[in-house]
XYZ file of C-alpha atoms in Angstrom:
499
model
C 54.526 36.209 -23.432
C 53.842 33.733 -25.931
C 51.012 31.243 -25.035
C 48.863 28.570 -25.708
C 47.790 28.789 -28.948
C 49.658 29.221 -32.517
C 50.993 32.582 -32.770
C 54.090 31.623 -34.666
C 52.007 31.293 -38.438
C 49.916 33.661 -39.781
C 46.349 32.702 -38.694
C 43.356 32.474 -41.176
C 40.849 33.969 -38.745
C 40.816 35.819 -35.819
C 38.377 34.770 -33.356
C 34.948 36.673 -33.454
C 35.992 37.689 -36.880
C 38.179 36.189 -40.078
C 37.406 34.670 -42.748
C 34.405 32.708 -44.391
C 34.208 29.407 -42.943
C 35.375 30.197 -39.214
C 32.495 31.114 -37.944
C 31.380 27.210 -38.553
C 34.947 25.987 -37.166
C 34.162 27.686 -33.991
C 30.785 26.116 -32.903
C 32.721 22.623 -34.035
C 35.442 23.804 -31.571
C 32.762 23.526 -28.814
C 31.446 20.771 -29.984
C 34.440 18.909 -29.417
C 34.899 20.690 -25.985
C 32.099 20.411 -24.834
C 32.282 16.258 -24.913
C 35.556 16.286 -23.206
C 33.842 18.415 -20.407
C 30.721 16.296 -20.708
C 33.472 13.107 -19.966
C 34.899 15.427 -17.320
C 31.648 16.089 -15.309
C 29.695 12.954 -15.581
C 32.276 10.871 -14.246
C 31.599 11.890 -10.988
C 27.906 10.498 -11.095
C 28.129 7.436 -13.513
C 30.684 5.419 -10.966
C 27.892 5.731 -8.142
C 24.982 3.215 -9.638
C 27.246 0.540 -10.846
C 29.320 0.887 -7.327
C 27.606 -2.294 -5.525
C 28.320 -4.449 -9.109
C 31.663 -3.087 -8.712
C 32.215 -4.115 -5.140
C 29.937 -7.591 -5.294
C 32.800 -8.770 -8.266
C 35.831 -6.970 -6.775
C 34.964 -8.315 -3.058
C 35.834 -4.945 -1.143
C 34.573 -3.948 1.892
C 31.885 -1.173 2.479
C 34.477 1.296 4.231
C 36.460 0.893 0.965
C 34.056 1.933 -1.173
C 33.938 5.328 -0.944
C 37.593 5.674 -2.070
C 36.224 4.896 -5.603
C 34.221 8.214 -5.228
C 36.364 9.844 -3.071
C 39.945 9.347 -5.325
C 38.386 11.006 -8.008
C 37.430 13.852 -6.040
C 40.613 14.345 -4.153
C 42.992 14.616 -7.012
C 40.727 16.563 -9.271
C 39.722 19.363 -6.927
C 43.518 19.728 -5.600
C 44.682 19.693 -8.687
C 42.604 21.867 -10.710
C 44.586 25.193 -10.627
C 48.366 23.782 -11.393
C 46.295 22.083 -15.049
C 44.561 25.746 -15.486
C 48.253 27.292 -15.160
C 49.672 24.724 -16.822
C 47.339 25.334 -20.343
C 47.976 28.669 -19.847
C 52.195 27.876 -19.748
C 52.250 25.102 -22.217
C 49.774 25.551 -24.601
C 46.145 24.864 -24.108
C 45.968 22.421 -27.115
C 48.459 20.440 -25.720
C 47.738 20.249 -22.160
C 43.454 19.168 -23.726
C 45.296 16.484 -25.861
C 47.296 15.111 -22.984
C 44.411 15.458 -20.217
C 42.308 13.604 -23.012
C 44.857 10.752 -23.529
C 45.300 10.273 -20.189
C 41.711 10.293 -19.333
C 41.309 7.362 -21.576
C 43.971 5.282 -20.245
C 43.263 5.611 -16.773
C 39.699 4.332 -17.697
C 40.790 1.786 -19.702
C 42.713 0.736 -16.580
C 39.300 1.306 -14.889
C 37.615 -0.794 -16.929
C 40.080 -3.749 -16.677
C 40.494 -4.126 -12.986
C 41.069 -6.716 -11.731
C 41.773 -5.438 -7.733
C 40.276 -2.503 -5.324
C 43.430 -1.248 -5.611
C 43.487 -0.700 -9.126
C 40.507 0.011 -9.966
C 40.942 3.056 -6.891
C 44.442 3.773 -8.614
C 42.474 4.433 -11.982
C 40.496 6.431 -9.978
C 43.047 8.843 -8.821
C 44.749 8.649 -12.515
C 40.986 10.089 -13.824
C 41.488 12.900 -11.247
C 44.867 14.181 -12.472
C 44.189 14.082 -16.049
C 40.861 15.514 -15.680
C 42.828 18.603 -13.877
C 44.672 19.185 -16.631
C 41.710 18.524 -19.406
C 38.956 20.633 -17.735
C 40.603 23.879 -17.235
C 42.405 23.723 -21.241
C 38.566 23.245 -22.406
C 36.849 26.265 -20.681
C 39.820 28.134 -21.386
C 39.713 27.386 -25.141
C 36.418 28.535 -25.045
C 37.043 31.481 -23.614
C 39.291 32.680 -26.247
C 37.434 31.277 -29.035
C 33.997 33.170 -28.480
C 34.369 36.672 -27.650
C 31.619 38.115 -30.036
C 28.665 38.551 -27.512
C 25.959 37.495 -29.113
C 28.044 34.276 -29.665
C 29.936 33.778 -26.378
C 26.281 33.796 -24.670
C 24.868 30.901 -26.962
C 28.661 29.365 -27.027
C 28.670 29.436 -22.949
C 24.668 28.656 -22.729
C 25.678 25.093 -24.079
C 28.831 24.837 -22.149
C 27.335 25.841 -19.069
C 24.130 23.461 -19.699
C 26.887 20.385 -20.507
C 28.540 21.479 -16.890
C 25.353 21.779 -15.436
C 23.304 18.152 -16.541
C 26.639 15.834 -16.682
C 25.508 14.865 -13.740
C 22.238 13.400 -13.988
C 22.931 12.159 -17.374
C 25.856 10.040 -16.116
C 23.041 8.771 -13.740
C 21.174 7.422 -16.555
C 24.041 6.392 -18.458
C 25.405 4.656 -15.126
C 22.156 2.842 -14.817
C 21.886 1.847 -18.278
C 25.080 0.612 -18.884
C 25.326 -1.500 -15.781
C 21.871 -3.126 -15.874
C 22.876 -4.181 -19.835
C 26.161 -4.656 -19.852
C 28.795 -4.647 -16.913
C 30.059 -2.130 -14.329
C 33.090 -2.265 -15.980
C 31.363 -0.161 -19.462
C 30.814 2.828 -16.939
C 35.019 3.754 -17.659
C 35.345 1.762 -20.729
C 32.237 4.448 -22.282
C 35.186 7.342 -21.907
C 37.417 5.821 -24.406
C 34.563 6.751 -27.098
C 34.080 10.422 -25.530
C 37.552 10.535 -25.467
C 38.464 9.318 -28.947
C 35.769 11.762 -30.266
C 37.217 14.794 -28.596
C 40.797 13.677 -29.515
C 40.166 13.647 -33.004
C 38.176 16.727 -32.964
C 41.596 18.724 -31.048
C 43.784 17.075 -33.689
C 42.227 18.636 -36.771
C 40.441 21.398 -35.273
C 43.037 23.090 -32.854
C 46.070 25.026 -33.716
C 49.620 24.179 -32.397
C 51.051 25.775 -29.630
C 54.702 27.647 -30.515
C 56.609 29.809 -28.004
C 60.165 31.565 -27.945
C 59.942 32.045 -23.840
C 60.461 29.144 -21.349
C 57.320 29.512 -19.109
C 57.823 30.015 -15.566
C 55.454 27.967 -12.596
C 54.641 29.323 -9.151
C 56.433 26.354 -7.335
C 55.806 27.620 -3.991
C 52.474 28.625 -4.522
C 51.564 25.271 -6.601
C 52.985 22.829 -3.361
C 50.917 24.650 -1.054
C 47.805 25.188 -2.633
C 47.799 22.002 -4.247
C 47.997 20.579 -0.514
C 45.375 23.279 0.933
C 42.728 21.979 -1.778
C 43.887 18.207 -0.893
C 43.227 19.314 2.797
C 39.652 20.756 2.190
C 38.084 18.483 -0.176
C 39.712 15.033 2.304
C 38.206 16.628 5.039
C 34.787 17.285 4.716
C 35.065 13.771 2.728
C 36.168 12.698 6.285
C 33.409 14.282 8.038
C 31.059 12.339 5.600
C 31.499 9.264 7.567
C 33.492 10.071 11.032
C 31.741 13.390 11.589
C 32.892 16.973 12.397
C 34.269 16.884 15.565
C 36.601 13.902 14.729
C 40.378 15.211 15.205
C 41.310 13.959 11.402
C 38.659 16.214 10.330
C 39.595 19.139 12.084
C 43.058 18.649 11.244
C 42.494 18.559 7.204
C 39.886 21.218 7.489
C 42.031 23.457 9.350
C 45.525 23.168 7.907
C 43.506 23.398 4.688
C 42.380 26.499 5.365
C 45.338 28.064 6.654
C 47.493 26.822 3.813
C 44.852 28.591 1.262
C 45.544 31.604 3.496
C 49.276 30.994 3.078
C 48.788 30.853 -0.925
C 46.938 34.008 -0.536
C 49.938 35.660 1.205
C 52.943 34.010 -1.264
C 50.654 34.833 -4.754
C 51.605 38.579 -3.695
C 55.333 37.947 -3.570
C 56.058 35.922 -6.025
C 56.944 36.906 -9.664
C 55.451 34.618 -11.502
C 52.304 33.967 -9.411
C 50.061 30.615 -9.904
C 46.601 32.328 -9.220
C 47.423 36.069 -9.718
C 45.064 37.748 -7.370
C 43.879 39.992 -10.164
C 41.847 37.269 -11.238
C 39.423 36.279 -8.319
C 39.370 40.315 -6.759
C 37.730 41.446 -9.881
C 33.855 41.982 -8.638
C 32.250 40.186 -11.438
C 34.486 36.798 -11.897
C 34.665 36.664 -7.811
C 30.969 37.048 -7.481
C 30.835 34.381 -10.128
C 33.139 31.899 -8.626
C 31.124 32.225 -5.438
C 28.062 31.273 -7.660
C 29.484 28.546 -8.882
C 30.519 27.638 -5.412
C 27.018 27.959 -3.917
C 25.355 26.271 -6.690
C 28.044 22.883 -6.358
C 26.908 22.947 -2.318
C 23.385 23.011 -3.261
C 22.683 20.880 -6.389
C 24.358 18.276 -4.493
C 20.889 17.654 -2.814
C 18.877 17.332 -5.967
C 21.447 14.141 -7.578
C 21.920 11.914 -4.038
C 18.672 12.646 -1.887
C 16.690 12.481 -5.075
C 18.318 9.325 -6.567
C 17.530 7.597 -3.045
C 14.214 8.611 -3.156
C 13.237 7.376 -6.408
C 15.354 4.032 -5.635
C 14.469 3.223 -2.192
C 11.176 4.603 -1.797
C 9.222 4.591 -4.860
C 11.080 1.571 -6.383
C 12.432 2.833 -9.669
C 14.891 0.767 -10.980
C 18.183 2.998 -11.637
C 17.872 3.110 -15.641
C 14.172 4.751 -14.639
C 15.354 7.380 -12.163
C 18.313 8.349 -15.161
C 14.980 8.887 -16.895
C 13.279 10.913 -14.369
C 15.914 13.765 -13.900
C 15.541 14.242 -18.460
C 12.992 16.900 -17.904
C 15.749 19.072 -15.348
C 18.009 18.123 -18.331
C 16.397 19.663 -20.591
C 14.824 22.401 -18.534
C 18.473 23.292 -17.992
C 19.313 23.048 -21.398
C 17.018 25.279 -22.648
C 17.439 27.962 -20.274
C 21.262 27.920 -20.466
C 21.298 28.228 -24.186
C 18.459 31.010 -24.733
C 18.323 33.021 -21.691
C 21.414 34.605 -21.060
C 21.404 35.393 -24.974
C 17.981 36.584 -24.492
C 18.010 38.186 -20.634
C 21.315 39.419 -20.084
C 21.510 41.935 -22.650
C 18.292 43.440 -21.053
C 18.306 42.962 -17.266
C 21.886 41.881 -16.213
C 23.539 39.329 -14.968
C 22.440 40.674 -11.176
C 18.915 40.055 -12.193
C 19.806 37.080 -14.179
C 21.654 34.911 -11.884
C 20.388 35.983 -8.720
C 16.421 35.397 -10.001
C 18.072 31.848 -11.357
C 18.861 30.989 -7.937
C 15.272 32.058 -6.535
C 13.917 29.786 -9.459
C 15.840 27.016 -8.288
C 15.075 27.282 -4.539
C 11.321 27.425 -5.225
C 11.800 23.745 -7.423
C 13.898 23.199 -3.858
C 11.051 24.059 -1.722
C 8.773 22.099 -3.738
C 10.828 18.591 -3.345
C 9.848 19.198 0.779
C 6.786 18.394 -0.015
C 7.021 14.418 -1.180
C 6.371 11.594 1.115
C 6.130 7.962 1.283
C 3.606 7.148 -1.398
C 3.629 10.679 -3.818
C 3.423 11.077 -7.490
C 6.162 11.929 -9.911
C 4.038 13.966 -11.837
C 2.903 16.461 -9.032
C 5.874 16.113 -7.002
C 8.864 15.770 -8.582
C 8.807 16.772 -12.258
C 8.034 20.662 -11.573
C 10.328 20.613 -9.052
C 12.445 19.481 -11.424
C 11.652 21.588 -13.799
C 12.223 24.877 -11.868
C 15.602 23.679 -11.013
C 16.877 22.989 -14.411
C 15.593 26.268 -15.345
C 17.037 28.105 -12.424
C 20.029 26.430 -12.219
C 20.969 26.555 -16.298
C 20.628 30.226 -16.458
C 22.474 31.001 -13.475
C 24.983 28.330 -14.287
C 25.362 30.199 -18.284
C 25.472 33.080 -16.668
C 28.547 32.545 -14.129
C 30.613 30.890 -16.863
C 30.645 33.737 -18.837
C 31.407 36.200 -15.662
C 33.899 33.958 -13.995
C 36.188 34.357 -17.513
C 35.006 38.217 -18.618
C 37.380 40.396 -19.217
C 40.483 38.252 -18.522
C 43.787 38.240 -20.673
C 44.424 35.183 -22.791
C 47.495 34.488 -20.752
C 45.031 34.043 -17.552
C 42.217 32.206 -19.106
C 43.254 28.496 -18.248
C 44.176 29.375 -14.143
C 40.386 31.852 -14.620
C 39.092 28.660 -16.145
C 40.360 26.507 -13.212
C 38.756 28.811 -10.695
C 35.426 27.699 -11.678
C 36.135 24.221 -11.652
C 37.972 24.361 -8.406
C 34.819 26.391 -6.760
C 31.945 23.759 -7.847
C 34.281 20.813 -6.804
C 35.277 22.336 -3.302
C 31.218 23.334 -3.192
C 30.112 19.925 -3.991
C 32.440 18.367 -1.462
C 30.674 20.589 0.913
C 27.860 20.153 0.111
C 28.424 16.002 0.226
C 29.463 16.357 3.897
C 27.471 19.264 5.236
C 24.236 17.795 4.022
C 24.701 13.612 4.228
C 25.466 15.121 8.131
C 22.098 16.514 8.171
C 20.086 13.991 6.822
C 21.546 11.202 8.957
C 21.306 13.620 11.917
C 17.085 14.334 10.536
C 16.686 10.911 10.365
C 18.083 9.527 14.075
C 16.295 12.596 15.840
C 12.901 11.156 13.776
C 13.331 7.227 15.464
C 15.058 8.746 18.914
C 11.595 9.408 19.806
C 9.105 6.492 17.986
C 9.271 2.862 17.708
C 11.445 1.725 15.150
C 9.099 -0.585 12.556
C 9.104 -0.531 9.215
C 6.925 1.846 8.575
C 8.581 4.402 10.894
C 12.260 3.768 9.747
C 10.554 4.371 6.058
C 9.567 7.477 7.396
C 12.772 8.501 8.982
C 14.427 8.126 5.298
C 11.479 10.650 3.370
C 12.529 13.229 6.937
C 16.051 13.095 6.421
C 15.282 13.501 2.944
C 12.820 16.531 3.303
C 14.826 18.350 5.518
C 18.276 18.630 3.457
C 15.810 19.699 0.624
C 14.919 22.511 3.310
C 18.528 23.001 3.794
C 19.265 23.307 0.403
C 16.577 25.719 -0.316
C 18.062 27.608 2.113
C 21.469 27.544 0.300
C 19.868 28.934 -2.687
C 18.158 31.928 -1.294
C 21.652 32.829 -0.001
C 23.162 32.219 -2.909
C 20.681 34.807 -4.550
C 20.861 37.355 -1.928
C 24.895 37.112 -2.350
C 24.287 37.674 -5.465
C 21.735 40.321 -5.478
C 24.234 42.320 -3.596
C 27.795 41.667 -4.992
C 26.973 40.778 -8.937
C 28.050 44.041 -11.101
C 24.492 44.892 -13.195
C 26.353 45.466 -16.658
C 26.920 42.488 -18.601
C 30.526 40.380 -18.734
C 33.188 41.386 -21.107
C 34.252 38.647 -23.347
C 37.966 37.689 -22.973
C 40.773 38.974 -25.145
C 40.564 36.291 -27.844
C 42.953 34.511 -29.689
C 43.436 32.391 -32.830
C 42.993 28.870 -31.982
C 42.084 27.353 -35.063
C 44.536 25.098 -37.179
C 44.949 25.844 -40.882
């Protein structure tokens, strides 16, 4: 089968190898990926901080307002494995070009609107697009580095760019809203976007092909609407709770319909998600990281953000600030320790210590209260988290695509982004229903003045930490036990750059 990228010219370099000059192509390749996935990833932070400017000028209600969040959420995660298929049928340069495009607009639309409606709409338009661009860019990564001493740097500074979107698009969030408008928080994409675009253009080969590719229609309906089902309903449980009947109703026929997609990808021809791709021991132990990490690092962005806002006072440009060091932290571990580690201990050792790392920074965020320090509190909490999480995070990147043929990297690439979405969605419900549950059980039993309902708010805090340190050890015990000790084998690579 003929596939994503050029194989209808002779090709000036061969990926991991060629001529003079490709090897410096390449790591401007992931440059240019890694700010569409940067785009990608902090989108689902930087709309949170300038939400109340949002609603105060749009005049919706309070019940609305989680569709902003919630739009995004619910067509990217359901969508995510029809764009990985779709890169892998179309051609990946062309499916990154379009997601890009269409990222842009449906900020720009964002940007301008003038209605809840719309500016939810724009929402939903990010979603799709995003499906289709986030998948194409892991994917082209995939085939791009498959030298190893590359593809561990290469996926180091993916992986970190995956891993601290998220608190960077708090501090972008924050800054852009406190000194300029709400509305600059989707306008900023058209620059990210316009920057990757150009990059693609010059940098990326065209896509030719002699065969008409083939989709899993079946298989794309129903797990397209089994994803839909999961992420709405533990988005439902957020606010109604778990024993509501809408929330049994999505989570269940979710769940079965994932089980029907299970059953249909080993019938059909021509499968979406061949099961090939998640059975393999290392990519489905490194799904399941990803997975575990997107349930847990949910408690570090929200709880941690409310804290610093609500308790201590910081104003939201200063708590963007506060999560750098975990930025860094995360950087640097993602880009020198699986180049470093891996060869030598594993990615066993490697991803399940990463997760032991993190839960001790976890632990250590139990310990704040109403009047603590940032210093002995929170930054070597933070710390230990950005260096857990990055090389764990590095680490399961590279496994969740090793060894995979170029015609399964985008629906391998998808995999990953469908597991930290589904995770975080999780995560969102499972531990907001804690806290608020921490926090009611604190005032059930006290008098409810100031000073005690502050209190309730550092408990409910506290004890999702606890939960979420929890999480982690799993995570690394999973680990421990199902993550092959010899390291991932790059994909089958490709060329994929123009000439």
């Amino acid at each position: 089968m003929t596939t994503a990228i050029d194989r209808g010219a002779p090709a000036p370099e061969r990926t991991g190898s060629g001529r003079r000059g490709s090897h410096a192509l390449r790591w401007w390749v992931l440059a240019v990926l890694g700010v569409a996935q940067l785009m990608v990833v902090l989108d689902a932070t930087v709309v949170n901080i300038a939400l109340p400017a949002a609603q105060q000028d749009l005049g919706f209600s309070d019940g609305d307002r989680s569709w902003v969040v919630t739009g995004y959420a619910l067509a990217f995660g359901s969508l995510l494995l029809l764009g990985g298929r779709l890169s892998d049928l179309f051609g990946r340069r062309t499916t990154f070009i379009i997601g890009l495009v269409g990222f842009a607009v449906a900020s720009a639309v964002g940007g301008a609107a003038t209605s809840f409606e719309m500016l939810v709409a724009a929402r939903v338009g990010q979603g799709v697009f995003g499906a289709l661009l986030a998948p194409a860019a892991l994917s082209l990564l995939t085939v791009t580095f498959t030298e190893p001493s590359e593809r561990a740097k290469a996926f180091g500074i993916f992986g970190a760019v995956a891993g601290t979107g998220g608190a960077i698009g708090l501090l972008l969030g924050g800054a852009l809203t406190e000194w300029a408008s709400w509305r600059w928080v989707m306008f900023v994409n058209l620059a990210f976007a316009a920057v990757a675009l150009v990059g693609a253009v010059l940098l990326l080969a065209k896509h030719t092909s002699t065969e008409r590719p083939k989709l899993d229609i079946p298989g794309t309906v129903v797990v397209t609407a089994g994803l839909f089902g999961i992420v709405y309903g533990f988005s439902h449980a957020e606010s109604d709770g778990w024993t509501n009947g809408v929330t049994l109703a999505f989570l269940l026929g979710g769940a079965a319909l994932i089980a029907v997609f299970a059953w249909l990808e080993t019938r059909v021809a021509h499968p979406l998600l061949p099961l090939r791709i998640v059975l393999d021991r290392m990519r489905g132990t490194s799904y399941l990281t990803v997975f575990v990490m997107g349930i847990g690092m949910f408690a570090i962005f929200l709880f941690l953000t409310y804290y610093m806002q609500l308790t201590l006072g910081y104003s939201p440009i200063m708590t963007g600030v506060a999560f750098l060091p975990m930025v860094a932290a995360m950087v640097a571990s993602s880009t020198t320790g699986p180049s470093l580690l891996l060869p030598k201990l594993g990615p066993k050792v490697v991803v399940s210590g990463g997760f032991l790392i993190a839960a001790a920074g976890m632990a250590w965020l139990t310990r704040i209260g109403l009047d603590t320090g940032y210093v002995t509190h929170i930054l070597p909490a933070l710390i230990l988290l950005g260096f857990g999480l990055g090389g764990s995070m590095s680490t399961a990147f590279q496994g969740a695509t090793s060894g995979v043929q170029h015609e399964d990297a985008g629906v391998a690439s998808a995999m990953i982004n469908t597991s930290q979405q589904v995770g975080g969605s999780i995560g969102t419900a499972l531990l907001s229903t804690i806290a608020a549950s921490a926090a009611t059980d604190y005032l059930s039993a006290r008098t409810p003045d100031p000073l005690t309902i502050a209190q309730s708010a550092i408990e409910s805090y506290t004890t999702s930490f606890w939960w979420a340190t929890a999480i982690f050890v799993v995570g690394g015990i999973l680990t421990a036990v199902l993550m092959p000790s010899t390291a991932p084998v790059p994909a089958e690579g490709e060329p994929v750059l123009a000439h």
